[in-house]
Amino acid sequence: MEQKFIPKSLAASKESGKVTWQTPSNIALVKYWGKKNPQLPENTSISFTLSNCHTTTTLTYGKRKDVKGTYDFKVILDGKEEEDFKPKIETFFKRIERYVPFLREYTFVIDTKNSFPHSSGIASSASGMSAIALCLMSIEKEININLTEEAFYQKASFLARLGSGSACRSVKGDIVVWGAHENIEGSSDLYGIPYVDGVASIFKNYQDTILLIDKGEKQVSSTVGHNLMHGHPFAEQRFLQAQENINKIKDIFANSDVDQFIELVESEALTLHAMMMTSHPYFILMKPNTLEVINKVWTYRKKTGSKLCFTLDAGANVHLLYPEIEKEAVQEFIKSKLAIYCKDKSFIHDCVGSGAKQLKI
Ligand code: DP6
């Protein structure tokens, strides 16, 4: 199956050029936690694409005089050369070289910036890796002009996955599924696809406010985290549960069932953390303020009948999800009652977005 992503002949034809993509972050509703080589998920996941949290990457490329040794690239983050990112990108390049044969033929400058603060604890790997993947696909498109739009995005997602699993969900669509699922046509372990089965309008413009509880370095890298699922006592059960939760969320989306949405999304978040708490070694990634916020959300919901709910990544930050009609009330609640639990009272209002965009700059 991967064979189809190996181009027949792709000698680099253009001397030099420049391409820019703006790619979003995403928040998983049914989580990806556990993978096999090479970057294949143990279960299907589904996410909302975000709008305001994004990465903008300009890839400048020029033919190398003599192609010796390994890849030739540098990374610039917010205008400053960043050596720390190079190993991750080097690994990414190694994984994708079979599919992107011109990689060694060019000198690359990867100039990147995030719309969210670097130290916010918001994962930049999803938007960062999808941006590089899309830039490389734009170069491929110049060489292979017959590439269809569908093939372009599918391969971009395929490449992004090899950089970071969740990055394959940051390419195209407002709701994205990654991982083969018997009830989702076209779904694949190799790339994410836009979820196009029925979605009630309430979910089309869902809001997500990210509370920055702890801005520090991640305590557990995602690679270490995913590895914890190997030999985990509850792994098999968890993977089955995720497949079942995809069936449930399909019905929820189709039937506009917000109460079931809340139950499923919160349970997924807590299950992700439960997996970390019950692995060896074990971790608690929530902070006291994460729990404070969760309790406040539950009380608020009970008191007001609001449809506000939370989800979590593999860290202490809280994503608050709510329908657009509640925007004013919930944002007031966040400002007056929850901001105090955030580092420097900081949070980011976001909402469902439509996917990556190429910028002409
Ligand atoms: C908890 O995509 O960051 O956010 O494939 O190792 O790069 P790698 O992992 P990554 O894992 C994300 C895990 C998660 C859940 C999710 O986004 O589905």
Short mmCIF file of C-alpha atoms and ligand atoms in Angstrom, two decimals:
data_model
loop_
_atom_site.label_atom_id
_atom_site.label_comp_id
_atom_site.label_asym_id
_atom_site.label_seq_id
_atom_site.Cartn_x
_atom_site.Cartn_y
_atom_site.Cartn_z
CA MET A 1 0.00 0.00 0.00
CA GLU A 2 2.82 2.43 0.88
CA GLN A 3 4.21 1.67 -2.58
CA LYS A 4 1.80 4.08 -4.16
CA PHE A 5 3.59 6.97 -2.44
CA ILE A 6 6.92 6.18 -4.07
CA PRO A 7 7.14 8.41 -7.13
CA LYS A 8 8.14 6.79 -10.42
CA SER A 9 10.75 9.35 -11.30
CA LEU A 10 11.28 12.55 -9.43
CA ALA A 11 14.60 14.05 -10.27
CA ALA A 12 14.59 17.58 -8.93
CA SER A 13 14.05 19.84 -11.89
CA LYS A 14 13.79 23.30 -10.39
CA GLU A 15 17.00 25.09 -9.42
CA SER A 16 15.53 26.89 -6.45
CA GLY A 17 12.30 28.14 -4.99
CA LYS A 18 10.28 28.98 -1.93
CA VAL A 19 6.96 27.74 -0.61
CA THR A 20 4.88 28.62 2.46
CA TRP A 21 2.13 26.71 4.27
CA GLN A 22 0.10 27.60 7.31
CA THR A 23 -1.02 24.48 9.12
CA PRO A 24 -3.26 24.05 12.13
CA SER A 25 -2.95 22.27 15.41
CA ASN A 26 -5.66 19.72 16.23
CA ILE A 27 -7.31 18.32 19.33
CA ALA A 28 -8.20 14.63 19.46
CA LEU A 29 -11.65 13.61 20.68
CA VAL A 30 -10.92 9.89 20.47
CA LYS A 31 -7.23 9.67 21.29
CA TYR A 32 -4.28 8.07 19.54
CA TRP A 33 -2.18 6.49 22.29
CA GLY A 34 -0.07 3.51 21.29
CA LYS A 35 1.69 2.84 18.00
CA LYS A 36 3.59 0.24 15.99
CA ASN A 37 6.43 0.80 13.60
CA PRO A 38 6.60 2.80 11.36
CA GLN A 39 4.27 5.31 12.99
CA LEU A 40 1.15 3.16 12.65
CA PRO A 41 -1.61 3.70 15.19
CA GLU A 42 -2.93 0.93 17.42
CA ASN A 43 -6.42 2.44 17.16
CA THR A 44 -8.44 4.89 15.13
CA SER A 45 -8.48 8.49 16.35
CA ILE A 46 -10.58 11.50 15.42
CA SER A 47 -9.91 15.19 15.97
CA PHE A 48 -11.21 18.70 15.58
CA THR A 49 -8.91 20.83 13.47
CA LEU A 50 -8.14 24.12 15.19
CA SER A 51 -8.10 27.54 13.61
CA ASN A 52 -6.07 30.06 15.63
CA CYS A 53 -3.32 27.73 16.82
CA HIS A 54 -1.18 27.19 13.78
CA THR A 55 2.34 27.04 12.38
CA THR A 56 3.56 29.00 9.38
CA THR A 57 6.54 27.49 7.62
CA THR A 58 8.44 28.76 4.63
CA LEU A 59 10.65 26.20 2.96
CA THR A 60 13.37 27.70 0.78
CA TYR A 61 15.23 25.27 -1.43
CA GLY A 62 18.19 25.42 -3.79
CA LYS A 63 20.05 22.71 -5.71
CA ARG A 64 23.20 21.46 -3.98
CA LYS A 65 26.40 21.74 -5.99
CA ASP A 66 27.56 18.28 -5.04
CA VAL A 67 25.32 15.89 -3.20
CA LYS A 68 27.52 14.29 -0.59
CA GLY A 69 26.63 12.91 2.79
CA THR A 70 23.37 13.46 4.48
CA TYR A 71 20.63 16.09 4.22
CA ASP A 72 21.53 19.72 4.09
CA PHE A 73 19.10 21.90 6.03
CA LYS A 74 18.77 24.43 8.75
CA VAL A 75 15.85 25.31 10.97
CA ILE A 76 14.89 28.83 11.92
CA LEU A 77 12.30 29.34 14.66
CA ASP A 78 10.98 32.86 15.19
CA GLY A 79 13.91 34.28 13.25
CA LYS A 80 16.61 32.41 15.20
CA GLU A 81 18.52 29.36 14.08
CA GLU A 82 17.37 26.40 16.18
CA GLU A 83 19.75 23.45 16.48
CA ASP A 84 17.54 21.55 18.93
CA PHE A 85 14.91 20.70 16.29
CA LYS A 86 17.40 19.23 13.85
CA PRO A 87 17.52 15.64 15.18
CA LYS A 88 13.73 15.30 15.02
CA ILE A 89 13.66 16.61 11.46
CA GLU A 90 16.63 14.43 10.51
CA THR A 91 14.68 11.36 11.73
CA PHE A 92 11.66 12.59 9.79
CA PHE A 93 13.73 12.98 6.61
CA LYS A 94 15.17 9.49 7.02
CA ARG A 95 11.68 8.05 7.27
CA ILE A 96 10.32 9.89 4.24
CA GLU A 97 13.31 9.74 1.90
CA ARG A 98 11.93 6.72 0.02
CA TYR A 99 8.88 8.76 -0.84
CA VAL A 100 10.63 12.10 -1.44
CA PRO A 101 13.68 11.21 -3.54
CA PHE A 102 14.76 14.83 -4.10
CA LEU A 103 15.43 15.38 -0.37
CA ARG A 104 19.21 15.10 -0.69
CA GLU A 105 19.39 17.15 -3.85
CA TYR A 106 18.48 20.44 -2.21
CA THR A 107 19.74 22.69 0.54
CA PHE A 108 16.72 23.60 2.64
CA VAL A 109 15.99 26.44 5.00
CA ILE A 110 12.96 25.68 7.17
CA ASP A 111 11.78 29.01 8.53
CA THR A 112 8.97 28.50 10.98
CA LYS A 113 6.84 30.29 13.54
CA ASN A 114 3.90 29.32 15.71
CA SER A 115 0.88 31.49 16.47
CA PHE A 116 1.00 30.22 20.05
CA PRO A 117 3.89 30.78 22.45
CA HIS A 118 6.66 28.21 22.13
CA SER A 119 6.68 27.42 25.84
CA SER A 120 2.89 27.17 26.12
CA GLY A 121 2.89 23.39 26.34
CA ILE A 122 0.75 23.26 23.19
CA ALA A 123 2.26 20.55 21.01
CA SER A 124 3.80 22.12 17.94
CA SER A 125 4.73 18.79 16.39
CA ALA A 126 1.36 18.27 14.69
CA SER A 127 1.26 21.65 12.97
CA GLY A 128 5.05 21.78 12.54
CA MET A 129 5.42 18.42 10.82
CA SER A 130 2.35 18.86 8.63
CA ALA A 131 3.73 22.20 7.46
CA ILE A 132 7.02 20.65 6.32
CA ALA A 133 5.16 17.76 4.68
CA LEU A 134 2.94 20.16 2.72
CA CYS A 135 5.90 22.30 1.65
CA LEU A 136 7.66 19.19 0.33
CA MET A 137 4.50 18.19 -1.50
CA SER A 138 4.37 21.59 -3.18
CA ILE A 139 7.87 20.93 -4.52
CA GLU A 140 6.76 17.48 -5.67
CA LYS A 141 3.77 19.05 -7.40
CA GLU A 142 6.06 21.31 -9.41
CA ILE A 143 7.92 18.25 -10.67
CA ASN A 144 4.85 16.06 -11.09
CA ILE A 145 2.19 18.40 -12.42
CA ASN A 146 -0.27 15.55 -12.93
CA LEU A 147 -0.66 14.96 -9.22
CA THR A 148 -4.37 15.27 -8.39
CA GLU A 149 -5.53 17.36 -5.45
CA GLU A 150 -6.69 14.23 -3.65
CA ALA A 151 -3.35 12.48 -4.15
CA PHE A 152 -1.52 15.65 -3.03
CA TYR A 153 -3.31 15.86 0.31
CA GLN A 154 -3.28 12.13 0.91
CA LYS A 155 0.47 11.95 0.46
CA ALA A 156 0.99 15.13 2.51
CA SER A 157 -0.87 13.47 5.38
CA PHE A 158 1.07 10.23 4.82
CA LEU A 159 4.39 12.10 5.07
CA ALA A 160 3.24 14.19 8.05
CA ARG A 161 2.37 10.97 9.91
CA LEU A 162 5.95 9.83 9.57
CA GLY A 163 7.02 13.03 11.35
CA SER A 164 4.46 12.84 14.13
CA GLY A 165 1.36 10.66 14.22
CA SER A 166 -1.10 13.39 15.11
CA ALA A 167 0.35 15.61 12.35
CA CYS A 168 -1.47 13.56 9.74
CA ARG A 169 -4.69 14.97 11.20
CA SER A 170 -3.46 18.55 10.57
CA VAL A 171 -3.67 18.60 6.79
CA LYS A 172 -7.20 18.69 5.43
CA GLY A 173 -10.70 18.91 6.82
CA ASP A 174 -12.44 20.27 9.91
CA ILE A 175 -12.86 16.86 11.51
CA VAL A 176 -10.22 14.27 10.65
CA VAL A 177 -10.02 10.50 11.14
CA TRP A 178 -6.76 8.59 11.21
CA GLY A 179 -6.58 4.82 11.47
CA ALA A 180 -8.49 2.13 9.62
CA HIS A 181 -12.02 1.69 10.92
CA GLU A 182 -14.55 -0.76 9.49
CA ASN A 183 -17.34 1.81 9.57
CA ILE A 184 -15.48 4.73 8.03
CA GLU A 185 -15.01 4.41 4.33
CA GLY A 186 -11.55 5.27 3.09
CA SER A 187 -10.03 5.37 6.58
CA SER A 188 -6.43 4.19 6.76
CA ASP A 189 -3.58 3.65 9.19
CA LEU A 190 -1.34 5.42 6.67
CA TYR A 191 -2.93 8.87 6.58
CA GLY A 192 -5.75 10.99 7.93
CA ILE A 193 -8.90 11.67 5.93
CA PRO A 194 -11.52 14.40 6.31
CA TYR A 195 -14.53 13.00 8.14
CA VAL A 196 -17.41 13.50 5.74
CA ASP A 197 -20.15 11.33 7.20
CA GLY A 198 -23.05 13.28 8.67
CA VAL A 199 -22.03 16.03 11.10
CA ALA A 200 -24.73 18.15 12.75
CA SER A 201 -24.18 21.88 12.38
CA ILE A 202 -23.55 22.41 16.10
CA PHE A 203 -20.23 20.55 15.77
CA LYS A 204 -19.12 22.51 12.70
CA ASN A 205 -18.11 25.58 14.65
CA TYR A 206 -17.36 24.16 18.08
CA GLN A 207 -15.24 26.35 20.33
CA ASP A 208 -12.05 25.25 22.09
CA THR A 209 -10.43 27.42 24.75
CA ILE A 210 -7.04 26.10 25.80
CA LEU A 211 -6.18 26.80 29.42
CA LEU A 212 -2.42 26.96 29.84
CA ILE A 213 -2.09 25.34 33.24
CA ASP A 214 1.54 24.43 32.99
CA LYS A 215 3.78 25.91 30.37
CA GLY A 216 6.90 23.88 31.06
CA GLU A 217 8.61 21.24 29.00
CA LYS A 218 6.59 18.08 28.52
CA GLN A 219 7.28 15.68 31.38
CA VAL A 220 6.85 12.70 29.09
CA SER A 221 7.66 12.90 25.38
CA SER A 222 5.03 11.41 23.12
CA THR A 223 7.48 8.75 21.93
CA VAL A 224 8.05 7.60 25.50
CA GLY A 225 4.31 7.87 26.14
CA HIS A 226 3.29 5.71 23.19
CA ASN A 227 5.89 3.13 24.17
CA LEU A 228 4.23 2.79 27.56
CA MET A 229 1.39 1.02 25.77
CA HIS A 230 3.69 -1.87 24.79
CA GLY A 231 3.04 -4.58 27.35
CA HIS A 232 0.54 -2.36 29.18
CA PRO A 233 -1.91 -4.53 31.16
CA PHE A 234 -4.97 -2.71 29.75
CA ALA A 235 -3.71 -1.99 26.23
CA GLU A 236 -5.82 -4.48 24.28
CA GLN A 237 -8.99 -3.40 26.03
CA ARG A 238 -8.17 0.26 25.43
CA PHE A 239 -7.62 -0.22 21.70
CA LEU A 240 -10.97 -2.03 21.40
CA GLN A 241 -12.67 0.72 23.40
CA ALA A 242 -11.32 3.38 21.04
CA GLN A 243 -12.70 1.52 18.01
CA GLU A 244 -16.06 1.33 19.74
CA ASN A 245 -15.89 5.02 20.67
CA ILE A 246 -15.49 5.87 16.99
CA ASN A 247 -18.81 4.12 16.34
CA LYS A 248 -20.35 6.13 19.14
CA ILE A 249 -18.99 9.47 17.98
CA LYS A 250 -20.32 8.79 14.49
CA ASP A 251 -23.83 8.57 15.92
CA ILE A 252 -23.22 11.57 18.15
CA PHE A 253 -22.16 13.72 15.20
CA ALA A 254 -25.05 12.56 13.05
CA ASN A 255 -27.71 12.97 15.77
CA SER A 256 -26.43 16.20 17.29
CA ASP A 257 -26.18 14.43 20.62
CA VAL A 258 -24.19 16.91 22.69
CA ASP A 259 -24.78 15.14 26.03
CA GLN A 260 -23.28 11.93 24.68
CA PHE A 261 -20.47 13.97 23.12
CA ILE A 262 -19.57 15.35 26.56
CA GLU A 263 -19.55 11.91 28.12
CA LEU A 264 -17.44 10.37 25.40
CA VAL A 265 -14.90 13.18 25.12
CA GLU A 266 -14.31 13.53 28.85
CA SER A 267 -14.07 9.78 29.26
CA GLU A 268 -11.49 9.59 26.44
CA ALA A 269 -9.38 12.29 28.11
CA LEU A 270 -9.47 10.59 31.50
CA THR A 271 -8.77 7.20 29.93
CA LEU A 272 -5.66 8.60 28.24
CA HIS A 273 -4.42 9.79 31.63
CA ALA A 274 -5.49 6.55 33.29
CA MET A 275 -3.31 4.68 30.81
CA MET A 276 -0.35 6.79 31.89
CA MET A 277 -1.11 6.29 35.56
CA THR A 278 -1.28 2.51 35.14
CA SER A 279 1.78 1.95 32.96
CA HIS A 280 5.31 1.08 34.03
CA PRO A 281 6.89 3.47 34.70
CA TYR A 282 3.77 5.45 35.70
CA PHE A 283 3.13 9.17 35.36
CA ILE A 284 0.66 11.74 36.58
CA LEU A 285 0.57 14.49 34.00
CA MET A 286 -2.30 16.44 35.48
CA LYS A 287 -1.49 19.19 37.95
CA PRO A 288 -3.61 20.23 40.93
CA ASN A 289 -5.00 23.07 38.82
CA THR A 290 -6.04 20.64 36.09
CA LEU A 291 -8.29 18.96 38.65
CA GLU A 292 -9.51 22.30 39.99
CA VAL A 293 -10.63 23.25 36.50
CA ILE A 294 -12.31 19.90 35.84
CA ASN A 295 -14.31 20.20 39.07
CA LYS A 296 -15.27 23.78 38.28
CA VAL A 297 -16.47 22.72 34.81
CA TRP A 298 -18.63 19.98 36.31
CA THR A 299 -20.15 22.34 38.86
CA TYR A 300 -20.80 24.99 36.21
CA ARG A 301 -22.50 22.43 34.00
CA LYS A 302 -24.71 21.22 36.80
CA LYS A 303 -25.67 24.72 37.84
CA THR A 304 -26.32 26.23 34.44
CA GLY A 305 -27.19 23.32 32.15
CA SER A 306 -24.28 24.39 29.94
CA LYS A 307 -22.78 21.96 27.43
CA LEU A 308 -19.22 22.92 28.34
CA CYS A 309 -16.84 19.96 28.61
CA PHE A 310 -13.11 19.30 28.72
CA THR A 311 -10.50 17.21 27.05
CA LEU A 312 -6.78 16.78 27.75
CA ASP A 313 -3.61 16.12 25.83
CA ALA A 314 -0.68 14.26 27.31
CA GLY A 315 -0.05 17.12 29.72
CA ALA A 316 -1.63 19.41 32.29
CA ASN A 317 -3.34 21.88 29.95
CA VAL A 318 -7.10 21.71 29.59
CA HIS A 319 -9.03 22.13 26.34
CA LEU A 320 -12.53 23.43 27.03
CA LEU A 321 -15.03 22.51 24.32
CA TYR A 322 -18.42 24.21 23.91
CA PRO A 323 -21.00 25.11 21.26
CA GLU A 324 -20.75 28.52 19.64
CA ILE A 325 -24.11 29.67 21.04
CA GLU A 326 -22.56 29.53 24.50
CA LYS A 327 -19.50 31.51 23.51
CA GLU A 328 -20.25 34.68 25.44
CA ALA A 329 -21.33 33.01 28.68
CA VAL A 330 -18.56 30.42 28.73
CA GLN A 331 -15.84 32.90 27.88
CA GLU A 332 -17.02 35.12 30.72
CA PHE A 333 -16.93 32.10 33.05
CA ILE A 334 -13.40 31.28 31.90
CA LYS A 335 -12.20 34.82 32.42
CA SER A 336 -13.77 35.29 35.83
CA LYS A 337 -13.49 31.81 37.35
CA LEU A 338 -10.89 29.70 35.55
CA ALA A 339 -8.11 32.07 34.48
CA ILE A 340 -6.71 32.04 38.03
CA TYR A 341 -5.78 28.38 37.58
CA CYS A 342 -3.68 29.17 34.50
CA LYS A 343 0.00 30.14 34.44
CA ASP A 344 0.05 33.94 34.14
CA LYS A 345 -3.75 33.72 33.71
CA SER A 346 -3.17 32.71 30.11
CA PHE A 347 -5.58 30.91 27.82
CA ILE A 348 -6.19 30.83 24.07
CA HIS A 349 -9.62 31.00 22.46
CA ASP A 350 -9.83 28.82 19.41
CA CYS A 351 -12.48 27.04 17.34
CA VAL A 352 -12.85 24.41 14.67
CA GLY A 353 -10.98 25.39 11.50
CA SER A 354 -10.82 24.02 8.00
CA GLY A 355 -7.25 22.79 7.57
CA ALA A 356 -3.94 23.85 6.04
CA LYS A 357 -3.58 26.78 3.64
CA GLN A 358 -0.85 27.59 1.19
CA LEU A 359 0.25 31.22 1.55
CA LYS A 360 1.61 33.19 -1.37
CA ILE A 361 4.34 35.27 0.22
C1 DP6 B 1 -2.11 12.48 23.47
O1 DP6 B 1 1.33 12.59 17.57
O2 DP6 B 1 2.58 13.64 19.47
O3 DP6 B 1 -1.99 14.08 21.70
O4 DP6 B 1 3.49 10.03 16.77
O5 DP6 B 1 5.09 10.05 18.66
O6 DP6 B 1 4.73 12.13 17.33
P1 DP6 B 1 4.13 10.85 17.86
O7 DP6 B 1 3.00 11.24 18.89
P2 DP6 B 1 1.97 12.43 18.91
O8 DP6 B 1 0.90 11.85 19.96
C2 DP6 B 1 -0.23 12.56 20.28
C3 DP6 B 1 -0.94 11.94 21.39
C4 DP6 B 1 -2.10 12.70 21.97
C5 DP6 B 1 -3.43 12.17 21.43
C6 DP6 B 1 -3.79 12.53 20.02
O9 DP6 B 1 -3.44 13.62 19.54
O10 DP6 B 1 -4.49 11.70 19.40
#
